[in-house]
PDB file of C-alpha atoms in Angstrom:
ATOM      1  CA  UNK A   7       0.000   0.000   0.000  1.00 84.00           C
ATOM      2  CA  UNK A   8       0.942   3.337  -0.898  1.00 89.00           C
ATOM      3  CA  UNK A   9       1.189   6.316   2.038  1.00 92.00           C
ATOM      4  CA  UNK A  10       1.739  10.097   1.206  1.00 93.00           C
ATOM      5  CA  UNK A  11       4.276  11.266   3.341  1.00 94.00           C
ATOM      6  CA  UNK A  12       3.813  15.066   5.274  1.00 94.00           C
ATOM      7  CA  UNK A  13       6.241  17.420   5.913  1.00 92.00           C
ATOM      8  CA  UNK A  14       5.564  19.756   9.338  1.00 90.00           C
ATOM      9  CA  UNK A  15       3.727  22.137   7.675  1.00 92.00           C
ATOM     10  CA  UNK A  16       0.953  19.408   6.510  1.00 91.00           C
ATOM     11  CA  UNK A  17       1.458  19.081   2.727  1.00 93.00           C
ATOM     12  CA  UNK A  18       1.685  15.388   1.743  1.00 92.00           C
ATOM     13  CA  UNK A  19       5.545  15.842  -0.352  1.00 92.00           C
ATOM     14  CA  UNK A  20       5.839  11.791  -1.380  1.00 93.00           C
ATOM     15  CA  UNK A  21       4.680   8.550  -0.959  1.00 92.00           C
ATOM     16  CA  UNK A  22       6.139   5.833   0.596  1.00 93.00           C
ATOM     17  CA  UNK A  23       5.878   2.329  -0.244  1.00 92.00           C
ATOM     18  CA  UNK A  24       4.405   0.041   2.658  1.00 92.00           C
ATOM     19  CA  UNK A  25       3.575  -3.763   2.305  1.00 90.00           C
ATOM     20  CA  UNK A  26       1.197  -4.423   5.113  1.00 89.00           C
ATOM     21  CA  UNK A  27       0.687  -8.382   4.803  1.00 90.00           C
ATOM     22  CA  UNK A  28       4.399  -8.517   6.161  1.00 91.00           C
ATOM     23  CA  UNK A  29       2.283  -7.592   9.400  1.00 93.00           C
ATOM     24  CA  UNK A  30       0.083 -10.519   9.009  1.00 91.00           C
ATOM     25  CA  UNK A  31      -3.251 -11.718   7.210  1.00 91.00           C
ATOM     26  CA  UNK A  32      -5.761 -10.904  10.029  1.00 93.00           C
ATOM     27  CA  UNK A  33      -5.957  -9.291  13.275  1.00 95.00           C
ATOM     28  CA  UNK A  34      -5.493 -11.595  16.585  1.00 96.00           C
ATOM     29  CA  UNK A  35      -7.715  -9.941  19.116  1.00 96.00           C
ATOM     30  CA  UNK A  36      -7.293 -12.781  21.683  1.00 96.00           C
ATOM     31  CA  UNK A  37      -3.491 -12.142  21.281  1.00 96.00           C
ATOM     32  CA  UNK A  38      -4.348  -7.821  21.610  1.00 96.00           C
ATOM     33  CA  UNK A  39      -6.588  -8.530  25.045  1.00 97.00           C
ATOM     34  CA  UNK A  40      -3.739 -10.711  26.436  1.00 97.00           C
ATOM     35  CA  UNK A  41      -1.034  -7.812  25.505  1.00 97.00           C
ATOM     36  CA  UNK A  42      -2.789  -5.125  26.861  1.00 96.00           C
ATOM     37  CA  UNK A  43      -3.692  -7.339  30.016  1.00 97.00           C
ATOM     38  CA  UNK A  44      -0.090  -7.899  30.928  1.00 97.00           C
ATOM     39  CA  UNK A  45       1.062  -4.379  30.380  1.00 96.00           C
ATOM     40  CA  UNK A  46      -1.229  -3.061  32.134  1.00 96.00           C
ATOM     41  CA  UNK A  47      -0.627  -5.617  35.066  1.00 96.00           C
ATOM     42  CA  UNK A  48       2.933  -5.240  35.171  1.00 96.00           C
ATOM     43  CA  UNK A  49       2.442  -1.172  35.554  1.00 95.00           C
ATOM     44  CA  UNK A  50       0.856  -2.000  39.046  1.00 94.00           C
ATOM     45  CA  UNK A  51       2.731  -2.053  42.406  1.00 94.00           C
ATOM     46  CA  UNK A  52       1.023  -4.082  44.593  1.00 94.00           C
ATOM     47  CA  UNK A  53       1.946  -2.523  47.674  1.00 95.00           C
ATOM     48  CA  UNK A  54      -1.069  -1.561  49.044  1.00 95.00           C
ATOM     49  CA  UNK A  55      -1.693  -3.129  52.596  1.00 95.00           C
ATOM     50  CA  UNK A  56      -4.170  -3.316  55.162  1.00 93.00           C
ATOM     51  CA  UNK A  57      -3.292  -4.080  58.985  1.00 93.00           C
ATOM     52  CA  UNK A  58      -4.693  -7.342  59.754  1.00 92.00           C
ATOM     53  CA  UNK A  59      -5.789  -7.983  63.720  1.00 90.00           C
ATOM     54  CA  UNK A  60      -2.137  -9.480  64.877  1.00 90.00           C
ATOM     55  CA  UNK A  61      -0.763  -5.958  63.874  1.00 92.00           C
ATOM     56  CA  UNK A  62      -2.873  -3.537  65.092  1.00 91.00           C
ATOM     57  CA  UNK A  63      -1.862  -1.946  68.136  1.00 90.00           C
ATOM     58  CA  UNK A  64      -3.935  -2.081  71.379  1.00 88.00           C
ATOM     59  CA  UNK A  65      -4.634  -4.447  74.164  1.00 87.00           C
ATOM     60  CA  UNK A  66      -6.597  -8.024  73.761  1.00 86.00           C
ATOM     61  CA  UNK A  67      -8.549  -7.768  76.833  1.00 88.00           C
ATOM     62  CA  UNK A  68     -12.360  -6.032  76.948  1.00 89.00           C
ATOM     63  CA  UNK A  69     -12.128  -2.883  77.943  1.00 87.00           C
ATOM     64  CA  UNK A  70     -15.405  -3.316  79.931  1.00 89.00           C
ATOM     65  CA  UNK A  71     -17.544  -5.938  81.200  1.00 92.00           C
ATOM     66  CA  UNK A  72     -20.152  -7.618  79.647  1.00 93.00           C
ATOM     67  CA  UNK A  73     -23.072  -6.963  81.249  1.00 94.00           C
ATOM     68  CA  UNK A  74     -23.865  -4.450  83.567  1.00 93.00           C
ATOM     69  CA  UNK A  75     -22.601  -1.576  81.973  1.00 93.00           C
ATOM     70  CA  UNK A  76     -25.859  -0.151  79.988  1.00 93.00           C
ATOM     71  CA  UNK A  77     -23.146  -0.127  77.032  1.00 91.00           C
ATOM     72  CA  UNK A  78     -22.871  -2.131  73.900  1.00 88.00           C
ATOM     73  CA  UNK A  79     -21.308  -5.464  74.684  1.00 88.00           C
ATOM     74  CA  UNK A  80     -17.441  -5.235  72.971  1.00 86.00           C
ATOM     75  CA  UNK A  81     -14.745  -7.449  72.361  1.00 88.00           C
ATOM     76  CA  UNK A  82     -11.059  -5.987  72.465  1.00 88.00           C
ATOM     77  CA  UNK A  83     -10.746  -3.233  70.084  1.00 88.00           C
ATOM     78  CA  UNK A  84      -8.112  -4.409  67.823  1.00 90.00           C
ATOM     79  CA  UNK A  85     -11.168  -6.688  66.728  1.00 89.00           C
ATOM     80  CA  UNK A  86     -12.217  -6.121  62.827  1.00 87.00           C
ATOM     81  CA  UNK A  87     -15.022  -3.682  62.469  1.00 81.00           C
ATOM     82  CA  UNK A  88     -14.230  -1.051  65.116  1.00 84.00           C
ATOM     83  CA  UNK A  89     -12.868   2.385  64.735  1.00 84.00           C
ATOM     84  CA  UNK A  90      -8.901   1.869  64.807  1.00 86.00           C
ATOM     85  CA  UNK A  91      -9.317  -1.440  64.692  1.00 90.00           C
ATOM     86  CA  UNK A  92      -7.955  -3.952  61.952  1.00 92.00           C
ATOM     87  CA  UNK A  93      -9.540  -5.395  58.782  1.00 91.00           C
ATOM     88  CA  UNK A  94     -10.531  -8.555  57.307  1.00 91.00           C
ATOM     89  CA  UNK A  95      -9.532  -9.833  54.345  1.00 92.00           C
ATOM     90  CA  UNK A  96      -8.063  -6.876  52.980  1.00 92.00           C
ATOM     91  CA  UNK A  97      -5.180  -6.447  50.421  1.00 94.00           C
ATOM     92  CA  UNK A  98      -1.391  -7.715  51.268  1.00 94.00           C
ATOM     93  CA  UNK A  99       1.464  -6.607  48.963  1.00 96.00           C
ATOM     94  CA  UNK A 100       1.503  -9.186  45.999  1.00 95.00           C
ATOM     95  CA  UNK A 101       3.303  -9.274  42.625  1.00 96.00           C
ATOM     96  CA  UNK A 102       1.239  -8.558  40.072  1.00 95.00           C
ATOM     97  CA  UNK A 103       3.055  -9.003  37.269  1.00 95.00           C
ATOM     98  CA  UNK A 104       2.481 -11.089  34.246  1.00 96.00           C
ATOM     99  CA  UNK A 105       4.865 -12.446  31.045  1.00 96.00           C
ATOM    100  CA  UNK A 106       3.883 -13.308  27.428  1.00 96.00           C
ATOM    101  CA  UNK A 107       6.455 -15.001  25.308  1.00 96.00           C
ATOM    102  CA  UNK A 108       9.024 -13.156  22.859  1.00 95.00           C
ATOM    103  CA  UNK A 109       7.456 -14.245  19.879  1.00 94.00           C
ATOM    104  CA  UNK A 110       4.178 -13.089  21.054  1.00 96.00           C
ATOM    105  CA  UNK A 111       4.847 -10.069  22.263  1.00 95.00           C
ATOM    106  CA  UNK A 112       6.106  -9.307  18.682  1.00 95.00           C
ATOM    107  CA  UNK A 113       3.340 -10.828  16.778  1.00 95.00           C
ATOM    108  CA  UNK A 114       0.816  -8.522  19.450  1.00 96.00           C
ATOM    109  CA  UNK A 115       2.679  -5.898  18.072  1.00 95.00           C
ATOM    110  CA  UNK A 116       2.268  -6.688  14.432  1.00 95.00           C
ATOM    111  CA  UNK A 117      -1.874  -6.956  15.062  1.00 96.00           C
ATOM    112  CA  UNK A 118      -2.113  -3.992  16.422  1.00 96.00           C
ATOM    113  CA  UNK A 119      -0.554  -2.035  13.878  1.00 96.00           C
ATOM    114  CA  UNK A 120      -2.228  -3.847  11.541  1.00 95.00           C
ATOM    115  CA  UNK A 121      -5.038  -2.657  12.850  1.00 95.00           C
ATOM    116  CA  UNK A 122      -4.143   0.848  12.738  1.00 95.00           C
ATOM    117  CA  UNK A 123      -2.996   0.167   9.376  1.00 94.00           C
ATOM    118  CA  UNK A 124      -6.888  -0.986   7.962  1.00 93.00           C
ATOM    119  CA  UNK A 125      -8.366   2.037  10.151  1.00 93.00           C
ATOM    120  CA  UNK A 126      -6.422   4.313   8.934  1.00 92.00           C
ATOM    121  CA  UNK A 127      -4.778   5.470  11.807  1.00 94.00           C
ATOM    122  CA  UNK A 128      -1.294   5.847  10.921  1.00 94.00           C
ATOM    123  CA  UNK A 129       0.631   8.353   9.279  1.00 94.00           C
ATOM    124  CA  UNK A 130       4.050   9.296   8.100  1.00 95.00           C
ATOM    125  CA  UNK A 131       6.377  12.149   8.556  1.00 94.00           C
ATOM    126  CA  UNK A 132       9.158  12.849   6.557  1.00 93.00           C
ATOM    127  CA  UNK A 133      11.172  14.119   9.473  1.00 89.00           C
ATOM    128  CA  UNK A 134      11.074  15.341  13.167  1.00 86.00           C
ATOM    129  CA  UNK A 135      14.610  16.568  13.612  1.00 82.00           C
ATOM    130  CA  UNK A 136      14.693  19.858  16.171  1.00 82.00           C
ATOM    131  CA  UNK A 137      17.904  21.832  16.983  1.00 82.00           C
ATOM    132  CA  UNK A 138      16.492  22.463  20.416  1.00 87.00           C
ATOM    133  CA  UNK A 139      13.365  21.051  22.632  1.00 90.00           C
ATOM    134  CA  UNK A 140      10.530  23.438  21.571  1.00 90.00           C
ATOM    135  CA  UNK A 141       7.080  22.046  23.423  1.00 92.00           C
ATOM    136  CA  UNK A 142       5.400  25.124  20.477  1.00 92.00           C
ATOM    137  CA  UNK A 143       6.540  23.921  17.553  1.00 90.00           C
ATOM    138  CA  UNK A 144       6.271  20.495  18.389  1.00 91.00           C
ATOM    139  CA  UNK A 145       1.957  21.286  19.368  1.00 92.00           C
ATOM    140  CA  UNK A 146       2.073  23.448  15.617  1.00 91.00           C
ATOM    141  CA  UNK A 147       3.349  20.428  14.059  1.00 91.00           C
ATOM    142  CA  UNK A 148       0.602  17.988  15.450  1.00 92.00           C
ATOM    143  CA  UNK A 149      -1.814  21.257  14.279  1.00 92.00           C
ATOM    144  CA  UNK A 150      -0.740  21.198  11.355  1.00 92.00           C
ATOM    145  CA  UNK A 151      -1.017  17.257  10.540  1.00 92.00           C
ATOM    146  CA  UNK A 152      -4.612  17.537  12.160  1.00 91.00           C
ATOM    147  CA  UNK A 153      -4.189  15.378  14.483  1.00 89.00           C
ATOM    148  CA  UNK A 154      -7.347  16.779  17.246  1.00 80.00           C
ATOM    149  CA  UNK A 155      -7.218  13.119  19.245  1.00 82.00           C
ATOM    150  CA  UNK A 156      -4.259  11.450  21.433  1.00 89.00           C
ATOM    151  CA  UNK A 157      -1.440   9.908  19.182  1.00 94.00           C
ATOM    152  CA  UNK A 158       1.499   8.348  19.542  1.00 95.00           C
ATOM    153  CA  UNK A 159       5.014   9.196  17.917  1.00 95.00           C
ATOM    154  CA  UNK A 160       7.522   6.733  16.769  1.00 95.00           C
ATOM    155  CA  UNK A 161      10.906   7.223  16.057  1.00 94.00           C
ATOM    156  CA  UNK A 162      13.716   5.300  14.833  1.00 93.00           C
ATOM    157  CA  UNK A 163      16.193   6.368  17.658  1.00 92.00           C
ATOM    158  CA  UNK A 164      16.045   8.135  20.877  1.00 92.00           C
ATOM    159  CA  UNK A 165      16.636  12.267  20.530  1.00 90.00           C
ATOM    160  CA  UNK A 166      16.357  13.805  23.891  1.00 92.00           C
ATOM    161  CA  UNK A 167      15.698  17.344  21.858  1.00 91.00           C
ATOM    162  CA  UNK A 168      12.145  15.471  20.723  1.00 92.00           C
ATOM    163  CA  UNK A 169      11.735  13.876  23.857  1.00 92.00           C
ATOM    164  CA  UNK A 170      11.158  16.990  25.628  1.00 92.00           C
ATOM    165  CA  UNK A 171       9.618  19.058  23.097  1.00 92.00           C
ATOM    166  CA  UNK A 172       6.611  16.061  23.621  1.00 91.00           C
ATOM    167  CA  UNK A 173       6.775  15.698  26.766  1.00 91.00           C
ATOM    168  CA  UNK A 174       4.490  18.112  28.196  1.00 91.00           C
ATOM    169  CA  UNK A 175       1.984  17.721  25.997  1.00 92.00           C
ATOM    170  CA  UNK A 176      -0.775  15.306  27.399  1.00 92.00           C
ATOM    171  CA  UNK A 177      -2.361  14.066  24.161  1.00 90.00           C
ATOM    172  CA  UNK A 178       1.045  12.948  22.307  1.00 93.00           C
ATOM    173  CA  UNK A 179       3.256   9.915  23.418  1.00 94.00           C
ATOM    174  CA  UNK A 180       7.096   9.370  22.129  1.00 94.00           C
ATOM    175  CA  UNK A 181       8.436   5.674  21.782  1.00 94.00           C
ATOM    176  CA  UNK A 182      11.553   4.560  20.285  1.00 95.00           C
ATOM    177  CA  UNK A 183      10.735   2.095  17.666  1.00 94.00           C
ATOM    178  CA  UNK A 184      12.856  -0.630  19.649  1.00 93.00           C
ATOM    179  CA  UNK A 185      10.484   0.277  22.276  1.00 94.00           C
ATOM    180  CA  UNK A 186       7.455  -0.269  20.608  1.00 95.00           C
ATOM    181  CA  UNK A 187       4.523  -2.272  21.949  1.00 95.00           C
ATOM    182  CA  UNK A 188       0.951  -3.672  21.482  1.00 96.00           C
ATOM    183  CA  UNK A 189      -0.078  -1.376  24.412  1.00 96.00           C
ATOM    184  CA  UNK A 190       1.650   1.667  23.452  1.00 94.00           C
ATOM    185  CA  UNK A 191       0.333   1.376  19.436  1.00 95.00           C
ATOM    186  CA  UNK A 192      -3.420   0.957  20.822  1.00 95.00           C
ATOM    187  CA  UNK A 193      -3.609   3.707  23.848  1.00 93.00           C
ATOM    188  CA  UNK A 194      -3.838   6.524  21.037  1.00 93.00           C
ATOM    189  CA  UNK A 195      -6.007   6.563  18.435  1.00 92.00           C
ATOM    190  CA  UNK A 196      -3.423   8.530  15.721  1.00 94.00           C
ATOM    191  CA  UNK A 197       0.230   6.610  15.432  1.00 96.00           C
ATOM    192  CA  UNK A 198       2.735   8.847  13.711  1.00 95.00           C
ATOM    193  CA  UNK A 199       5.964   6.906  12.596  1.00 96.00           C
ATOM    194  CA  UNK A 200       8.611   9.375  10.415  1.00 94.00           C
ATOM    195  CA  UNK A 201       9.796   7.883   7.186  1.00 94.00           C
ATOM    196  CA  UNK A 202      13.265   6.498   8.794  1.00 94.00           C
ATOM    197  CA  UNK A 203      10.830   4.278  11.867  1.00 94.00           C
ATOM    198  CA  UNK A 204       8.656   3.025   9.161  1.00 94.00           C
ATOM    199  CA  UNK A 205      11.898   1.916   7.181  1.00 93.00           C
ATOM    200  CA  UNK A 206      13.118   0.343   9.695  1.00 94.00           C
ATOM    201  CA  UNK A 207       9.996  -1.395  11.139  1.00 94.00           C
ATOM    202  CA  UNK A 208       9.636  -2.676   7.362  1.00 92.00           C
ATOM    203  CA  UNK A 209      13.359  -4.100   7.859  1.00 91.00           C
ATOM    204  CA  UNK A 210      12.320  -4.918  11.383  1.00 90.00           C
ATOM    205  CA  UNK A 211       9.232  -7.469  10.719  1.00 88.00           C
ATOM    206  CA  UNK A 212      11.024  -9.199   7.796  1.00 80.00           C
ATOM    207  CA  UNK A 213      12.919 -10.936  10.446  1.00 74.00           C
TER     208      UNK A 213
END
């Protein structure tokens, strides 16, 4: 398939030659929902924690009778339930973390731009080189390309001058091409890869 190519001003100068069954025949939404589940899973801490009734401070004695009192009838007040007291069954630190194979991972990855790929979604700049990080020119760039939803920005090598020209602005991700992912292609709706990423990710899913 063919892809016109924009400069930063907007105006389509080429196209660019893209053979999209190298990403595979049909999309593998089992595959996508298993992706997405583990990088989502491995993104959480697990390190929330409850006090459980052996270590919440306080005395194990009642501190009243039972009867007589004209009050409530209480256990000790560590017990669960009470104000101060400890809880049941709540969380404990755990690993959440999860692990898909290599080869999976990778084939994830070629679904999901795949999918972009039949929606529509992706687009190609012929360059995003910047002498200095500029968070302005980098938003009149992304105005100029029309892109009004989140999108994501792929490049063929890390440039700390891009990196913080996108940064700050909450609608636009940055990856590396080598740090490409099934989650990171499908959080935004708009993936931007410059003529040199899409080269390479041509070279890339020969392999």
């Amino acid at each position: 398939m063919k892809l016109p190519v924009y400069d930063k001003q907007g105006q389509s100068v080429e196209e660019i030659d893209f053979d999209e069954s190298l990403l595979g025949k049909f999309v593998n939404y089992k595959l996508l929902h298993a992706a997405v589940v583990m990088y989502e899973a491995n993104q959480r801490l697990g390190t929330v924690k409850t006090k459980n009734i052996r270590e919440v401070s306080g005395k194990s004695a009642k501190p009243y009778k039972q009867k007589g009192t004209g009050r409530a009838r209480m256990g000790r007040v560590r017990r669960f339930g009470s104000r101060g007291g400890a809880t049941a069954h709540g969380p404990r630190p755990r690993d959440y973390s999860l692990a898909m194979p290599r080869t999976a991972r990778r084939l994830a990855l070629k679904s999901a731009l795949l999918g972009k790929f039949r929606d529509n979604e992706i687009m190609v700049l012929k360059d995003l080189d910047v002498s200095s990080p500029k968070t302005k020119d980098f938003a009149a760039t992304l105005k100029n390309l029309k892109v009004e939803s989140g999108c994501l920005m792929v490049i063929p090598e890390y440039n700390e001058n891009v990196l913080k020209s996108c940064r700050n602005i909450p609608s636009a991700d940055l990856s590396v091409l080598s740090d490409l992912n099934a989650y990171n292609a499908l959080r935004r709706k708009q993936v931007i890869f410059t003529k040199a990423a899409l080269e390479a990710l041509a070279e890339e899913v020969k392999k």
